[in-house]
Short mmCIF file of C-alpha atoms in Angstrom, two decimals:
data_model
loop_
_atom_site.label_atom_id
_atom_site.label_comp_id
_atom_site.label_asym_id
_atom_site.label_seq_id
_atom_site.Cartn_x
_atom_site.Cartn_y
_atom_site.Cartn_z
CA UNK E 71 26.19 37.74 -22.85
CA UNK E 72 26.35 34.29 -24.39
CA UNK E 73 29.10 32.13 -22.98
CA UNK E 74 29.64 28.84 -21.30
CA UNK E 75 27.47 27.33 -24.00
CA UNK E 76 29.51 24.18 -23.86
CA UNK E 77 31.27 23.66 -20.57
CA UNK E 78 33.65 20.87 -19.82
CA UNK E 79 35.36 19.46 -16.84
CA UNK E 80 38.87 20.20 -15.72
CA UNK E 81 40.69 17.27 -14.13
CA UNK E 82 43.24 18.36 -11.55
CA UNK E 83 45.52 15.33 -11.58
CA UNK E 84 48.50 14.23 -9.49
CA UNK E 85 51.33 12.77 -11.56
CA UNK E 86 52.96 11.19 -8.53
CA UNK E 87 56.59 11.42 -7.44
CA UNK E 88 58.36 10.54 -10.72
CA UNK E 89 58.20 6.81 -11.48
CA UNK E 90 55.43 6.47 -14.12
CA UNK E 91 54.29 3.21 -12.50
CA UNK E 92 53.30 5.28 -9.48
CA UNK E 93 50.50 6.94 -11.43
CA UNK E 94 47.09 5.84 -10.19
CA UNK E 95 44.77 3.77 -12.37
CA UNK E 96 42.46 6.77 -12.45
CA UNK E 97 45.16 9.23 -13.50
CA UNK E 98 46.23 6.87 -16.30
CA UNK E 99 42.62 6.61 -17.50
CA UNK E 100 42.06 10.37 -17.43
CA UNK E 101 45.35 11.02 -19.28
CA UNK E 102 44.21 8.67 -22.06
CA UNK E 103 41.04 10.76 -22.51
CA UNK E 104 42.65 14.19 -22.25
CA UNK E 105 42.44 16.63 -25.15
CA UNK E 106 44.57 19.32 -23.54
CA UNK E 107 47.21 18.75 -20.86
CA UNK E 108 48.75 21.62 -18.93
CA UNK E 109 51.74 20.19 -17.08
CA UNK E 110 54.29 21.41 -14.57
CA UNK E 111 58.05 21.27 -14.88
CA UNK E 112 58.29 18.46 -12.31
CA UNK E 113 56.14 16.05 -14.33
CA UNK E 114 58.36 13.43 -15.93
CA UNK E 115 58.52 12.71 -19.65
CA UNK E 116 57.60 9.05 -18.98
CA UNK E 117 54.36 10.15 -17.32
CA UNK E 118 53.44 12.32 -20.29
CA UNK E 119 54.07 9.37 -22.59
CA UNK E 120 51.11 7.62 -20.94
CA UNK E 121 48.74 10.27 -22.27
CA UNK E 122 46.55 10.35 -25.36
CA UNK E 123 49.14 10.97 -28.11
CA UNK E 124 46.82 13.42 -29.86
CA UNK E 125 46.40 15.59 -26.79
CA UNK E 126 47.78 19.10 -26.91
CA UNK E 127 50.55 19.18 -24.30
CA UNK E 128 51.42 22.57 -22.87
CA UNK E 129 54.28 23.10 -20.43
CA UNK E 130 53.39 25.67 -17.80
CA UNK E 131 56.44 25.15 -15.58
CA UNK E 132 57.20 27.97 -13.23
CA UNK E 133 60.53 29.74 -13.40
CA UNK E 134 62.01 31.06 -10.20
CA UNK E 135 60.95 34.63 -9.53
CA UNK E 136 58.10 34.57 -12.07
CA UNK E 137 55.54 32.56 -10.11
CA UNK E 138 52.87 35.20 -10.05
CA UNK E 139 52.83 35.96 -13.78
CA UNK E 140 52.98 32.25 -14.59
CA UNK E 141 50.08 31.50 -12.28
CA UNK E 142 47.92 34.12 -14.02
CA UNK E 143 48.77 32.54 -17.36
CA UNK E 144 47.86 29.05 -16.07
CA UNK E 145 44.47 30.26 -14.87
CA UNK E 146 43.80 31.98 -18.18
CA UNK E 147 44.75 28.87 -20.16
CA UNK E 148 42.59 26.60 -17.99
CA UNK E 149 39.63 28.88 -18.49
CA UNK E 150 40.27 29.22 -22.22
CA UNK E 151 40.33 25.49 -22.91
CA UNK E 152 37.52 24.65 -20.49
CA UNK E 153 35.28 27.18 -22.25
CA UNK E 154 36.08 25.51 -25.57
CA UNK E 155 34.48 22.38 -24.18
CA UNK E 156 37.74 20.47 -24.19
CA UNK E 157 38.63 17.69 -21.77
CA UNK E 158 41.36 19.47 -19.86
CA UNK E 159 43.91 17.81 -17.57
CA UNK E 160 45.92 20.00 -15.26
CA UNK E 161 48.81 17.68 -14.40
CA UNK E 162 50.91 18.45 -11.35
CA UNK E 163 53.84 16.61 -9.78
CA UNK E 164 53.00 14.58 -6.67
CA UNK E 165 49.52 15.30 -5.32
CA UNK E 166 47.62 18.21 -6.87
CA UNK E 167 46.62 19.67 -3.48
CA UNK E 168 49.88 19.35 -1.55
CA UNK E 169 51.58 22.68 -2.24
CA UNK E 170 51.89 23.95 -5.82
CA UNK E 171 48.72 26.09 -5.76
CA UNK E 172 46.42 23.29 -6.89
CA UNK E 173 43.71 24.33 -4.48
CA UNK E 174 43.91 27.90 -5.78
CA UNK E 175 43.32 26.65 -9.30
CA UNK E 176 40.38 24.54 -8.09
CA UNK E 177 38.87 27.53 -6.29
CA UNK E 178 39.31 29.81 -9.30
CA UNK E 179 37.65 27.34 -11.68
CA UNK E 180 34.70 26.77 -9.34
CA UNK E 181 34.22 30.51 -9.02
CA UNK E 182 34.12 30.66 -12.83
CA UNK E 183 31.41 27.99 -12.85
CA UNK E 184 33.62 25.24 -14.21
CA UNK E 185 33.34 21.71 -12.94
CA UNK E 186 36.53 20.29 -11.42
CA UNK E 187 37.38 16.70 -10.67
CA UNK E 188 40.30 15.95 -8.39
CA UNK E 189 42.49 12.92 -9.06
CA UNK E 190 44.73 12.69 -6.02
CA UNK E 191 48.27 11.40 -6.43
CA UNK E 192 51.17 10.16 -4.37
CA UNK E 193 52.99 13.07 -2.82
CA UNK E 194 56.78 13.04 -2.97
CA UNK E 195 56.75 14.03 0.69
CA UNK E 196 55.94 10.47 1.79
CA UNK E 197 56.98 8.38 -1.23
CA UNK E 198 60.49 9.66 -1.77
CA UNK E 199 61.78 9.20 1.80
CA UNK E 200 59.98 5.85 2.10
CA UNK E 201 61.53 4.38 -1.04
CA UNK E 202 64.93 5.66 0.09
CA UNK E 203 64.62 3.62 3.29
CA UNK E 204 63.50 6.50 5.48
CA UNK E 205 59.99 5.78 6.76
CA UNK E 206 58.45 8.91 8.26
CA UNK E 207 56.89 7.02 11.15
CA UNK E 208 58.35 4.29 13.34
CA UNK E 209 57.27 3.18 16.77
CA UNK E 210 59.47 4.73 19.44
CA UNK E 211 61.17 7.08 16.97
CA UNK E 212 58.46 9.05 15.21
CA UNK E 213 54.71 9.16 15.81
CA UNK E 214 54.19 12.34 13.78
CA UNK E 215 55.76 14.13 10.84
CA UNK E 216 55.39 17.61 9.47
CA UNK E 217 55.47 18.49 5.78
CA UNK E 218 56.50 22.07 5.04
CA UNK E 219 57.55 24.20 2.12
CA UNK E 220 60.97 25.81 2.30
CA UNK E 221 60.29 27.99 -0.70
CA UNK E 222 61.95 31.37 -0.61
CA UNK E 223 59.52 33.08 -2.97
CA UNK E 224 56.49 32.78 -0.77
CA UNK E 225 55.45 36.01 0.87
CA UNK E 226 54.73 34.25 4.15
CA UNK E 227 58.08 33.00 5.39
CA UNK E 228 58.01 29.71 7.20
CA UNK E 229 58.38 30.04 10.99
CA UNK E 230 60.66 27.07 11.64
CA UNK E 231 60.41 27.40 15.41
CA UNK E 232 56.75 26.34 15.11
CA UNK E 233 57.68 23.18 13.28
CA UNK E 234 60.84 22.23 15.15
CA UNK E 235 59.06 20.35 17.93
CA UNK E 236 57.71 17.64 15.60
CA UNK E 237 59.84 14.48 15.57
CA UNK E 238 60.27 14.21 11.81
CA UNK E 239 60.33 17.03 9.27
CA UNK E 240 59.94 16.74 5.50
CA UNK E 241 60.80 19.92 3.67
CA UNK E 242 59.83 20.37 0.04
CA UNK E 243 61.41 23.09 -2.11
CA UNK E 244 63.95 23.73 0.63
CA UNK E 245 67.26 22.98 -1.08
CA UNK E 246 68.05 26.60 -1.92
CA UNK E 247 67.54 27.71 1.66
CA UNK E 248 68.90 24.62 3.41
CA UNK E 249 71.58 26.45 5.38
CA UNK E 250 69.14 28.97 6.83
CA UNK E 251 66.58 26.24 7.55
CA UNK E 252 69.13 24.08 9.39
CA UNK E 253 70.33 27.10 11.36
CA UNK E 254 66.73 27.94 12.33
CA UNK E 255 66.02 24.39 13.43
CA UNK E 256 69.16 24.31 15.61
CA UNK E 257 68.23 27.72 17.05
CA UNK E 258 64.78 26.27 17.86
CA UNK E 259 66.34 23.44 19.86
CA UNK E 260 67.05 20.57 17.45
CA UNK E 261 70.32 18.76 18.14
CA UNK E 262 73.12 19.84 15.76
CA UNK E 263 74.11 16.17 15.37
CA UNK E 264 70.64 15.20 14.23
CA UNK E 265 70.72 13.21 11.00
CA UNK E 266 69.30 14.67 7.81
CA UNK E 267 68.89 13.29 4.32
CA UNK E 268 68.44 14.92 0.94
CA UNK E 269 66.94 12.73 -1.74
CA UNK E 270 67.40 13.87 -5.34
CA UNK E 271 65.34 12.37 -8.19
CA UNK E 272 63.54 10.10 -5.73
CA UNK E 273 61.58 7.04 -6.94
CA UNK E 274 63.60 7.00 -10.18
CA UNK E 275 66.63 4.95 -11.20
CA UNK E 276 68.72 8.11 -10.85
CA UNK E 277 67.95 8.58 -7.18
CA UNK E 278 70.82 10.01 -5.13
CA UNK E 279 70.73 10.19 -1.33
CA UNK E 280 72.99 12.52 0.60
CA UNK E 281 73.20 11.90 4.34
CA UNK E 282 74.41 14.66 6.62
CA UNK E 283 73.71 16.35 9.95
CA UNK E 284 71.90 19.55 10.79
CA UNK E 285 75.15 21.26 11.82
CA UNK E 286 76.94 20.32 8.61
CA UNK E 287 74.03 21.57 6.54
CA UNK E 288 73.92 24.77 8.60
CA UNK E 289 77.61 25.29 7.77
CA UNK E 290 77.07 24.83 4.06
CA UNK E 291 78.81 21.47 3.87
CA UNK E 292 76.07 19.53 2.06
CA UNK E 293 76.18 19.75 -1.74
CA UNK E 294 72.73 19.10 -3.14
CA UNK E 295 71.13 19.41 -6.54
CA UNK E 296 67.72 21.00 -6.72
CA UNK E 297 65.01 19.70 -6.48
CA UNK E 298 65.40 17.29 -3.58
CA UNK E 299 63.39 16.20 -0.57
CA UNK E 300 64.97 17.29 2.71
CA UNK E 301 64.24 15.05 5.73
CA UNK E 302 65.24 15.78 9.33
CA UNK E 303 64.92 13.31 12.19
CA UNK E 304 66.11 10.10 13.81
CA UNK E 305 64.21 8.04 11.22
CA UNK E 306 66.98 8.91 8.76
CA UNK E 307 69.13 6.36 10.62
CA UNK E 308 66.76 3.53 9.67
CA UNK E 309 68.00 3.72 6.10
CA UNK E 310 71.16 1.87 7.01
CA UNK E 311 69.28 -1.19 8.24
CA UNK E 312 66.48 -1.09 5.69
CA UNK E 313 68.65 -0.82 2.61
CA UNK E 314 71.47 -3.14 3.69
CA UNK E 315 72.31 -5.79 1.12
CA UNK E 316 70.39 -8.99 1.74
CA UNK E 317 72.38 -12.20 2.14
CA UNK E 318 69.79 -14.86 1.56
CA UNK E 319 71.93 -17.85 2.41
CA UNK E 320 73.09 -16.55 5.71
CA UNK E 321 70.14 -14.79 7.21
CA UNK E 322 71.09 -15.06 10.86
CA UNK E 323 74.28 -13.16 10.28
CA UNK E 324 72.67 -10.22 8.51
CA UNK E 325 73.18 -7.44 10.94
CA UNK E 326 72.99 -3.69 10.60
CA UNK E 327 75.62 -3.51 7.90
CA UNK E 328 76.71 -0.13 6.64
CA UNK E 329 74.97 0.89 3.46
CA UNK E 330 76.33 3.23 0.87
CA UNK E 331 76.26 6.74 2.21
CA UNK E 332 75.95 8.06 -1.30
CA UNK E 333 74.07 5.89 -3.73
CA UNK O 86 71.01 -26.00 8.91
CA UNK O 87 69.48 -25.98 5.44
CA UNK O 88 66.98 -23.24 4.92
CA UNK O 89 66.30 -20.34 2.62
CA UNK O 90 66.93 -22.72 -0.26
CA UNK O 91 64.36 -20.91 -2.32
CA UNK O 92 63.82 -17.35 -1.25
CA UNK O 93 61.29 -15.00 -2.69
CA UNK O 94 60.49 -11.39 -2.51
CA UNK O 95 57.91 -9.79 -0.25
CA UNK O 96 56.12 -6.80 -1.76
CA UNK O 97 55.03 -4.29 0.84
CA UNK O 98 52.20 -2.58 -1.04
CA UNK O 99 50.01 0.43 -0.36
CA UNK O 100 46.35 -0.13 -1.22
CA UNK O 101 45.59 3.58 -1.18
CA UNK O 102 42.77 5.35 0.64
CA UNK O 103 39.79 3.21 -0.43
CA UNK O 104 38.73 3.93 -4.02
CA UNK O 105 40.18 1.03 -6.07
CA UNK O 106 40.99 3.44 -8.93
CA UNK O 107 43.47 5.08 -6.58
CA UNK O 108 45.71 2.01 -6.66
CA UNK O 109 48.95 2.69 -8.53
CA UNK O 110 49.72 0.97 -11.82
CA UNK O 111 52.53 -0.82 -10.00
CA UNK O 112 50.33 -2.03 -7.14
CA UNK O 113 47.77 -3.35 -9.63
CA UNK O 114 50.52 -5.23 -11.50
CA UNK O 115 51.98 -6.74 -8.35
CA UNK O 116 48.53 -7.82 -7.11
CA UNK O 117 47.97 -9.66 -10.40
CA UNK O 118 51.18 -11.66 -9.81
CA UNK O 119 50.68 -12.35 -6.10
CA UNK O 120 50.43 -15.90 -4.84
CA UNK O 121 49.76 -14.97 -1.22
CA UNK O 122 48.21 -11.72 0.00
CA UNK O 123 48.24 -10.72 3.64
CA UNK O 124 45.85 -7.79 3.97
CA UNK O 125 44.75 -5.39 6.67
CA UNK O 126 41.24 -4.66 7.82
CA UNK O 127 41.25 -1.24 6.14
CA UNK O 128 41.85 -2.66 2.66
CA UNK O 129 38.63 -2.52 0.67
CA UNK O 130 36.97 -5.51 -0.97
CA UNK O 131 37.13 -3.75 -4.36
CA UNK O 132 40.90 -3.50 -4.08
CA UNK O 133 41.21 -7.21 -3.32
CA UNK O 134 39.08 -7.96 -6.36
CA UNK O 135 41.89 -6.56 -8.53
CA UNK O 136 44.21 -9.35 -7.39
CA UNK O 137 45.09 -12.67 -8.99
CA UNK O 138 41.91 -14.70 -8.28
CA UNK O 139 43.99 -17.78 -7.42
CA UNK O 140 46.02 -15.98 -4.78
CA UNK O 141 45.61 -17.10 -1.21
CA UNK O 142 44.08 -14.12 0.60
CA UNK O 143 44.66 -13.93 4.33
CA UNK O 144 43.11 -11.25 6.52
CA UNK O 145 45.48 -10.12 9.23
CA UNK O 146 43.41 -7.19 10.48
CA UNK O 147 44.28 -5.98 13.92
CA UNK O 148 41.68 -6.00 16.64
CA UNK O 149 41.82 -3.27 19.24
CA UNK O 150 43.90 -4.31 22.23
CA UNK O 151 45.53 -7.26 20.44
CA UNK O 152 48.02 -5.38 18.28
CA UNK O 153 51.09 -7.00 19.69
CA UNK O 154 49.99 -10.62 19.30
CA UNK O 155 48.63 -9.89 15.83
CA UNK O 156 51.89 -8.28 14.76
CA UNK O 157 53.86 -11.37 15.85
CA UNK O 158 51.51 -13.52 13.79
CA UNK O 159 51.92 -11.28 10.73
CA UNK O 160 55.70 -11.50 10.93
CA UNK O 161 55.53 -15.28 11.30
CA UNK O 162 53.20 -15.60 8.30
CA UNK O 163 55.34 -13.34 6.12
CA UNK O 164 58.40 -15.40 6.93
CA UNK O 165 56.56 -18.68 6.42
CA UNK O 166 55.34 -17.86 2.93
CA UNK O 167 58.52 -16.08 1.86
CA UNK O 168 60.53 -19.17 2.80
CA UNK O 169 58.22 -21.29 0.66
CA UNK O 170 59.38 -19.23 -2.31
CA UNK O 171 55.96 -17.70 -2.84
CA UNK O 172 55.33 -14.25 -4.30
CA UNK O 173 54.00 -12.57 -1.19
CA UNK O 174 52.13 -9.27 -1.11
CA UNK O 175 51.70 -7.55 2.22
CA UNK O 176 48.82 -5.18 1.44
CA UNK O 177 48.23 -2.23 3.74
CA UNK O 178 45.70 0.60 3.61
CA UNK O 179 47.08 3.93 2.38
CA UNK O 180 50.87 3.99 2.15
CA UNK O 181 52.74 1.02 3.61
CA UNK O 182 55.21 3.21 5.51
CA UNK O 183 52.90 5.86 6.96
CA UNK O 184 51.95 4.38 10.33
CA UNK O 185 50.71 0.79 10.53
CA UNK O 186 54.11 -0.77 11.33
CA UNK O 187 55.07 -1.27 7.70
CA UNK O 188 58.64 -0.18 8.33
CA UNK O 189 58.88 -2.68 11.21
CA UNK O 190 57.83 -5.47 8.86
CA UNK O 191 60.38 -4.30 6.29
CA UNK O 192 63.14 -4.22 8.92
CA UNK O 193 62.21 -7.67 10.24
CA UNK O 194 62.24 -9.24 6.78
CA UNK O 195 65.59 -7.68 5.87
CA UNK O 196 67.07 -8.96 9.13
CA UNK O 197 65.85 -12.41 8.14
CA UNK O 198 67.60 -12.08 4.80
CA UNK O 199 64.45 -11.70 2.75
CA UNK O 200 64.27 -9.27 -0.12
CA UNK O 201 61.59 -6.60 0.19
CA UNK O 202 60.21 -4.33 -2.50
CA UNK O 203 58.20 -1.29 -1.45
CA UNK O 204 55.24 -0.18 -3.56
CA UNK O 205 54.27 3.16 -2.11
CA UNK O 206 50.62 4.18 -2.08
CA UNK O 207 48.45 7.21 -1.57
CA UNK O 208 48.10 7.91 2.12
CA UNK O 209 44.62 8.75 3.42
CA UNK O 210 46.22 11.60 5.34
CA UNK O 211 46.46 13.75 2.19
CA UNK O 212 43.91 12.14 -0.16
CA UNK O 213 40.87 12.02 2.09
CA UNK O 214 40.89 15.70 3.16
CA UNK O 215 41.77 16.81 -0.39
CA UNK O 216 38.88 14.96 -2.02
CA UNK O 217 36.55 16.32 0.67
CA UNK O 218 37.47 19.89 -0.36
CA UNK O 219 39.99 20.44 2.43
CA UNK O 220 43.44 20.99 0.88
CA UNK O 221 46.14 20.72 3.53
CA UNK O 222 48.10 23.63 2.12
CA UNK O 223 46.90 26.99 0.84
CA UNK O 224 48.83 30.21 0.43
CA UNK O 225 48.19 32.53 3.35
CA UNK O 226 46.37 29.85 5.36
CA UNK O 227 48.66 26.85 5.63
CA UNK O 228 52.27 26.42 4.56
CA UNK O 229 52.80 23.25 6.61
CA UNK O 230 50.79 20.33 7.94
CA UNK O 231 51.50 17.67 10.51
CA UNK O 232 50.31 14.08 10.28
CA UNK O 233 50.01 12.31 13.62
CA UNK O 234 48.55 9.16 15.07
CA UNK O 235 45.92 9.54 17.77
CA UNK O 236 46.02 5.87 18.62
CA UNK O 237 45.40 5.08 22.26
CA UNK O 238 47.17 1.71 22.23
CA UNK O 239 50.61 3.04 21.52
CA UNK O 240 52.92 3.00 24.49
CA UNK O 241 54.32 6.38 23.59
CA UNK O 242 51.44 8.81 24.00
CA UNK O 243 51.34 11.67 21.58
CA UNK O 244 52.45 15.01 23.06
CA UNK O 245 49.90 17.30 21.43
CA UNK O 246 51.56 20.46 22.71
CA UNK O 247 54.48 19.69 20.39
CA UNK O 248 52.20 19.51 17.37
CA UNK O 249 49.79 22.34 18.20
CA UNK O 250 51.94 25.08 16.65
CA UNK O 251 51.62 23.70 13.12
CA UNK O 252 48.91 25.42 11.06
CA UNK O 253 47.10 22.29 9.91
CA UNK O 254 46.84 18.95 11.73
CA UNK O 255 45.76 15.63 10.25
CA UNK O 256 45.13 12.99 12.88
CA UNK O 257 44.79 9.34 11.90
CA UNK O 258 43.27 6.79 14.27
CA UNK O 259 42.14 9.62 16.53
CA UNK O 260 38.36 9.21 16.58
CA UNK O 261 38.24 7.27 19.83
CA UNK O 262 40.27 9.90 21.67
CA UNK O 263 38.93 12.98 19.90
CA UNK O 264 37.68 14.70 23.04
CA UNK O 265 41.02 14.42 24.82
CA UNK O 266 42.90 15.46 21.67
CA UNK O 267 40.73 18.56 21.19
CA UNK O 268 41.13 19.45 24.87
CA UNK O 269 44.91 19.09 24.59
CA UNK O 270 45.05 21.26 21.50
CA UNK O 271 43.01 24.01 23.17
CA UNK O 272 45.22 23.77 26.27
CA UNK O 273 48.23 24.18 23.98
CA UNK O 274 46.84 27.43 22.58
CA UNK O 275 44.62 26.57 19.62
CA UNK O 276 41.48 28.69 19.37
CA UNK O 277 38.37 26.84 20.66
CA UNK O 278 36.43 28.15 17.65
CA UNK O 279 38.89 26.65 15.22
CA UNK O 280 37.16 24.56 12.56
CA UNK O 281 37.64 20.81 12.46
CA UNK O 282 36.41 18.13 10.09
CA UNK O 283 36.02 14.39 10.41
CA UNK O 284 35.85 12.47 7.16
CA UNK O 285 34.42 8.95 7.33
CA UNK O 286 34.90 6.47 4.44
CA UNK O 287 36.82 9.09 2.48
CA UNK O 288 37.36 8.71 -1.29
CA UNK O 289 34.37 6.34 -1.54
CA UNK O 290 30.76 6.99 -2.54
CA UNK O 291 29.81 6.61 1.11
CA UNK O 292 31.95 9.49 2.31
CA UNK O 293 30.48 11.48 5.19
CA UNK O 294 31.97 14.76 6.40
CA UNK O 295 31.21 16.15 9.83
CA UNK O 296 32.21 19.76 10.41
CA UNK O 297 32.63 21.02 13.95
CA UNK O 298 34.88 23.17 16.13
CA UNK O 299 37.61 22.25 18.58
CA UNK O 300 35.48 23.30 21.54
CA UNK O 301 32.47 21.25 20.44
CA UNK O 302 34.68 18.21 19.93
CA UNK O 303 36.31 18.80 23.32
CA UNK O 304 32.82 18.77 24.87
CA UNK O 305 31.86 15.51 23.21
CA UNK O 306 29.39 17.08 20.79
CA UNK O 307 30.72 15.52 17.57
CA UNK O 308 29.30 12.09 16.73
CA UNK O 309 31.73 10.23 14.52
CA UNK O 310 32.01 6.70 13.26
CA UNK O 311 35.43 5.07 13.37
CA UNK O 312 37.60 5.11 11.32
CA UNK O 313 37.72 8.70 10.15
CA UNK O 314 40.34 11.30 9.30
CA UNK O 315 40.38 14.19 11.78
CA UNK O 316 41.55 17.55 10.37
CA UNK O 317 42.14 20.72 12.40
CA UNK O 318 42.82 24.15 10.90
CA UNK O 319 41.53 27.11 8.94
CA UNK O 320 41.80 25.14 5.68
CA UNK O 321 38.63 23.29 6.76
CA UNK O 322 36.74 26.46 5.79
CA UNK O 323 37.82 26.12 2.15
CA UNK O 324 35.46 23.17 1.75
CA UNK O 325 32.49 25.50 1.51
CA UNK O 326 33.86 27.29 -1.55
CA UNK O 327 35.50 24.28 -3.19
CA UNK O 328 32.49 21.97 -3.03
CA UNK O 329 29.76 24.52 -3.79
CA UNK O 330 27.42 23.50 -6.58
CA UNK O 331 28.55 24.81 -9.96
CA UNK O 332 26.06 26.86 -11.97
CA UNK O 333 27.51 26.70 -15.45
CA UNK O 334 25.09 29.05 -17.12
CA UNK O 335 25.56 31.85 -14.65
CA UNK O 336 29.17 31.75 -13.68
CA UNK O 337 29.56 35.36 -12.54
CA UNK O 338 26.93 34.89 -9.88
CA UNK O 339 28.47 31.76 -8.40
CA UNK O 340 29.60 32.97 -5.04
CA UNK O 341 30.65 31.17 -1.91
CA UNK O 342 27.38 29.35 -1.50
CA UNK O 343 26.83 27.17 1.53
CA UNK O 344 27.56 23.53 0.90
CA UNK O 345 26.05 20.66 2.75
CA UNK O 346 27.46 20.51 6.24
CA UNK O 347 26.79 16.79 6.30
CA UNK O 348 27.07 15.01 3.01
#
């Protein structure tokens, strides 16, 4: 059996949260060298424009309900191109190892004898709330935050009662199940009045923030477009002060002015 | 009262986890334009070397036990240089809003009428475990992770029983209190045999990983140099498979070989 005659490296690369300037120097360098790029649906067009223009770009975005088949195809493609000796970039939104099965792809490739290099990226879980004026930690308000998937397709359903005791929650892929999640968190003891935020298209110029409360979300009153980052906790209230308009000439009078609830 | 005649912007910038290639394109650009840089102790020399060589570089690293005084000085310096109309970069390790009082600095500056631009960065909480072969999420093992500070100086002590029910824990600034933290987690129901990892100087060529168990840490058996990232959970076991040496010519036989316990 003659194979693996020429083996290459697969770069498992984080594309960051959306804004192409939030790519790392290393990711930008690797994208310039790539011969084949397998990218997810959440990777922005502007990020792909940073890549070697002669690279073969293959969309491997997952459609709802077809995750398993798609994942098998991704593994097969990775192996196919790696065995051709190509410089392969597997480009994933955010960080390649925070959800999205990046670690499974890494494990598979190592088991096939293929070298993998990880290029970590900025996860949307921290970047998107932060840029929207919702820092996940703040002395006296939040000394810990939990990041969880709200995805309905996963076999192992999230046990929200185990997460509800952490001050701040960041839920990725939770828009579709937001009512059930909010109901579970209230059932687990979170205050119904607790502030929540959904941030759509975070870090981009098309960002939209929807502020609400757990009880309103539980009652289906929050209209959100998928995908969005779902944040629960008192830190949501900081947005008002952090994003208030600055009045440079009158600094002493700048108080906690109301910011746009929808922006 | 004539002041604020010329106001500038303060950039609150994340320096990432250590490796200078893990700076974002935006952070690199802003550093090149900076006239004054106020940087923390955890920011690496190689990152500072990316900055405008004529920029005034001021170390504002916090010494243990003097946080409060140091923070007052940082706020005063930020205000001083911003009011001079300088392009000021406040450079923090990791992400500027994940711990480290970045959001407090943002709030202070906005209340003083000074414009702030946030340049998010890669937090060590996700990058350092990931690059060490410890992904924080993995189907069937971990669908959520909590990031917490273990810092002893904070007035509000961490209530570990509220965090212990999350599958994976990442503790920053927890090396000094690791015995008490491990004891608290066991008291809250975590298995004493549960694997833990400490990663010193993560993302750099001098990375060192110490693998242990909660009970050994609780008994003071793990020798760690500060600072390090402290990870608790079954995902720690993935490191063995993910970092095993690759044998390209004999892929089928590459099994879960033991990796170096200390590297």
